[in-house]
Amino acid sequence: MRAVIAEDSVLLRIGLVKVLEMAGFEVAAETGDADGLLTAVEEHRPQLALVDVRMPPGFTDEGVRAALLIRRQWPETAVLLLSQYVEERYAADLLSAQAGGIGYLLKQRVADVEEFIDALRRVAGGGTALDPQVVAQLLLRRGGADPLERLTPREREVLALMAEGRSNAGIAGELVVSESAIAKHINSIFSKLDLPHADGAHRRVLAVLRFLDGV
């Protein structure tokens, strides 16, 4: 699979190239700004674009705006955003726009190479990868009472893993419990957060986001 990388830090970009190659991707292009990213996607039509949220010239939301444009013009290209900090507004903007092939991770996740590679492959395959810290911030955006207070500690763990894009089997393996137990936890989460039931990891993440946005 082909990939392009947009990251203004040269050292991090070099590291990302090596990680993607380890994951079996062909890095077709690498760039340090949003304009270069759009040019690379148009030329190479990659399966995945790995994009920094903040890039030159303004270091604000250049990466997000480019990602939204990519998803509109080249929907076959999956997008995984990387950010230094939790910026939930950008996550909500991007994740509410498309159903799959979307990810938003903090840059610190790159250090866990195995987990990061799993996220890359999941997003490139049409799934989602959403950082647990972003999920926590999104759940607090509405103000007032914390919706997470309705959940048990175990349900919070399941929600965080579910938001990362994990399947029921993947969550069960991580928490060392049965898949049937995970299914019960997920049903309870949907019930406590007044969410509709949905199949598929990325649909479950988007259901949470729709709930938060009052859609």
mmCIF file of N, CA and C in Angstrom, residues 12 16 26 31 47 54 63 65 68 75 79 82 100 103 117-118 124 128 144 150 152 180 182 193 195 203-204 206 211:
data_model
loop_
_atom_site.group_PDB
_atom_site.id
_atom_site.type_symbol
_atom_site.label_atom_id
_atom_site.label_comp_id
_atom_site.label_asym_id
_atom_site.label_seq_id
_atom_site.Cartn_x
_atom_site.Cartn_y
_atom_site.Cartn_z
ATOM 1 N N LEU A 12 11.118 13.649 13.074
ATOM 2 C CA LEU A 12 9.932 12.804 13.232
ATOM 3 C C LEU A 12 9.517 12.219 11.895
ATOM 4 N N LEU A 16 8.868 8.357 10.989
ATOM 5 C CA LEU A 16 7.599 7.871 10.467
ATOM 6 C C LEU A 16 7.790 7.084 9.178
ATOM 7 N N GLU A 26 4.569 1.492 1.130
ATOM 8 C CA GLU A 26 5.519 2.188 0.261
ATOM 9 C C GLU A 26 5.289 3.686 0.453
ATOM 10 N N THR A 31 6.408 15.353 2.941
ATOM 11 C CA THR A 31 6.397 16.799 2.803
ATOM 12 C C THR A 31 6.258 17.447 4.182
ATOM 13 N N GLN A 47 -3.135 5.010 -0.431
ATOM 14 C CA GLN A 47 -4.171 4.407 0.406
ATOM 15 C C GLN A 47 -4.234 5.097 1.778
ATOM 16 N N ARG A 54 -0.830 20.506 12.916
ATOM 17 C CA ARG A 54 -0.322 21.871 12.786
ATOM 18 C C ARG A 54 0.927 21.892 11.916
ATOM 19 N N GLY A 63 -3.266 21.038 8.779
ATOM 20 C CA GLY A 63 -3.372 19.607 8.513
ATOM 21 C C GLY A 63 -4.809 19.123 8.488
ATOM 22 N N ARG A 65 -7.541 20.934 7.812
ATOM 23 C CA ARG A 65 -8.219 21.447 6.614
ATOM 24 C C ARG A 65 -7.802 20.670 5.377
ATOM 25 N N LEU A 68 -9.612 17.245 5.509
ATOM 26 C CA LEU A 68 -11.014 17.334 5.100
ATOM 27 C C LEU A 68 -11.137 17.431 3.582
ATOM 28 N N PRO A 75 -11.785 10.282 -1.593
ATOM 29 C CA PRO A 75 -12.303 9.519 -0.445
ATOM 30 C C PRO A 75 -11.673 8.148 -0.282
ATOM 31 N N VAL A 79 -7.025 8.783 6.176
ATOM 32 C CA VAL A 79 -6.240 9.846 6.804
ATOM 33 C C VAL A 79 -6.048 9.545 8.281
ATOM 34 N N LEU A 82 -1.957 13.250 13.300
ATOM 35 C CA LEU A 82 -1.107 13.205 14.482
ATOM 36 C C LEU A 82 -1.054 14.594 15.100
ATOM 37 N N GLY A 100 -15.379 6.094 7.910
ATOM 38 C CA GLY A 100 -14.269 5.182 8.096
ATOM 39 C C GLY A 100 -12.998 5.685 7.442
ATOM 40 N N GLY A 103 -8.319 8.491 11.461
ATOM 41 C CA GLY A 103 -7.677 8.304 12.754
ATOM 42 C C GLY A 103 -7.189 9.615 13.309
ATOM 43 N N ILE A 117 1.637 0.723 14.438
ATOM 44 C CA ILE A 117 1.498 -0.003 13.176
ATOM 45 C C ILE A 117 0.104 -0.607 13.056
ATOM 46 N N ASP A 118 -0.409 -1.139 14.154
ATOM 47 C CA ASP A 118 -1.769 -1.682 14.147
ATOM 48 C C ASP A 118 -2.778 -0.601 13.780
ATOM 49 N N ALA A 124 -5.937 2.418 7.339
ATOM 50 C CA ALA A 124 -5.779 2.185 5.896
ATOM 51 C C ALA A 124 -6.804 1.181 5.380
ATOM 52 N N THR A 128 -11.066 2.892 12.125
ATOM 53 C CA THR A 128 -10.739 4.124 12.819
ATOM 54 C C THR A 128 -9.712 3.863 13.903
ATOM 55 N N GLY A 144 -21.402 20.547 32.007
ATOM 56 C CA GLY A 144 -22.306 19.954 32.970
ATOM 57 C C GLY A 144 -21.732 18.670 33.527
ATOM 58 N N ARG A 150 -21.384 7.835 34.573
ATOM 59 C CA ARG A 150 -22.388 6.770 34.516
ATOM 60 C C ARG A 150 -21.756 5.401 34.302
ATOM 61 N N THR A 152 -18.952 2.276 34.706
ATOM 62 C CA THR A 152 -18.058 1.633 35.666
ATOM 63 C C THR A 152 -16.622 1.760 35.171
ATOM 64 N N SER A 180 -18.089 -12.436 24.946
ATOM 65 C CA SER A 180 -19.459 -12.238 25.410
ATOM 66 C C SER A 180 -19.504 -11.199 26.534
ATOM 67 N N ILE A 182 -17.410 -8.688 26.816
ATOM 68 C CA ILE A 182 -17.213 -7.394 26.160
ATOM 69 C C ILE A 182 -18.500 -6.919 25.511
ATOM 70 N N LEU A 193 -25.143 5.844 27.880
ATOM 71 C CA LEU A 193 -24.888 7.096 27.142
ATOM 72 C C LEU A 193 -26.003 7.413 26.145
ATOM 73 N N LEU A 195 -27.034 5.837 23.517
ATOM 74 C CA LEU A 195 -26.559 5.689 22.144
ATOM 75 C C LEU A 195 -27.271 4.522 21.469
ATOM 76 N N ARG A 203 -18.225 2.733 13.424
ATOM 77 C CA ARG A 203 -19.576 3.226 13.659
ATOM 78 C C ARG A 203 -19.797 3.512 15.139
ATOM 79 N N ARG A 204 -19.189 2.704 15.966
ATOM 80 C CA ARG A 204 -19.351 2.920 17.400
ATOM 81 C C ARG A 204 -18.678 4.221 17.820
ATOM 82 N N LEU A 206 -18.193 6.860 15.905
ATOM 83 C CA LEU A 206 -18.977 7.960 15.368
ATOM 84 C C LEU A 206 -20.290 8.131 16.118
ATOM 85 N N PHE A 211 -23.450 11.641 19.514
ATOM 86 C CA PHE A 211 -24.067 11.897 20.811
ATOM 87 C C PHE A 211 -23.521 13.185 21.418
#
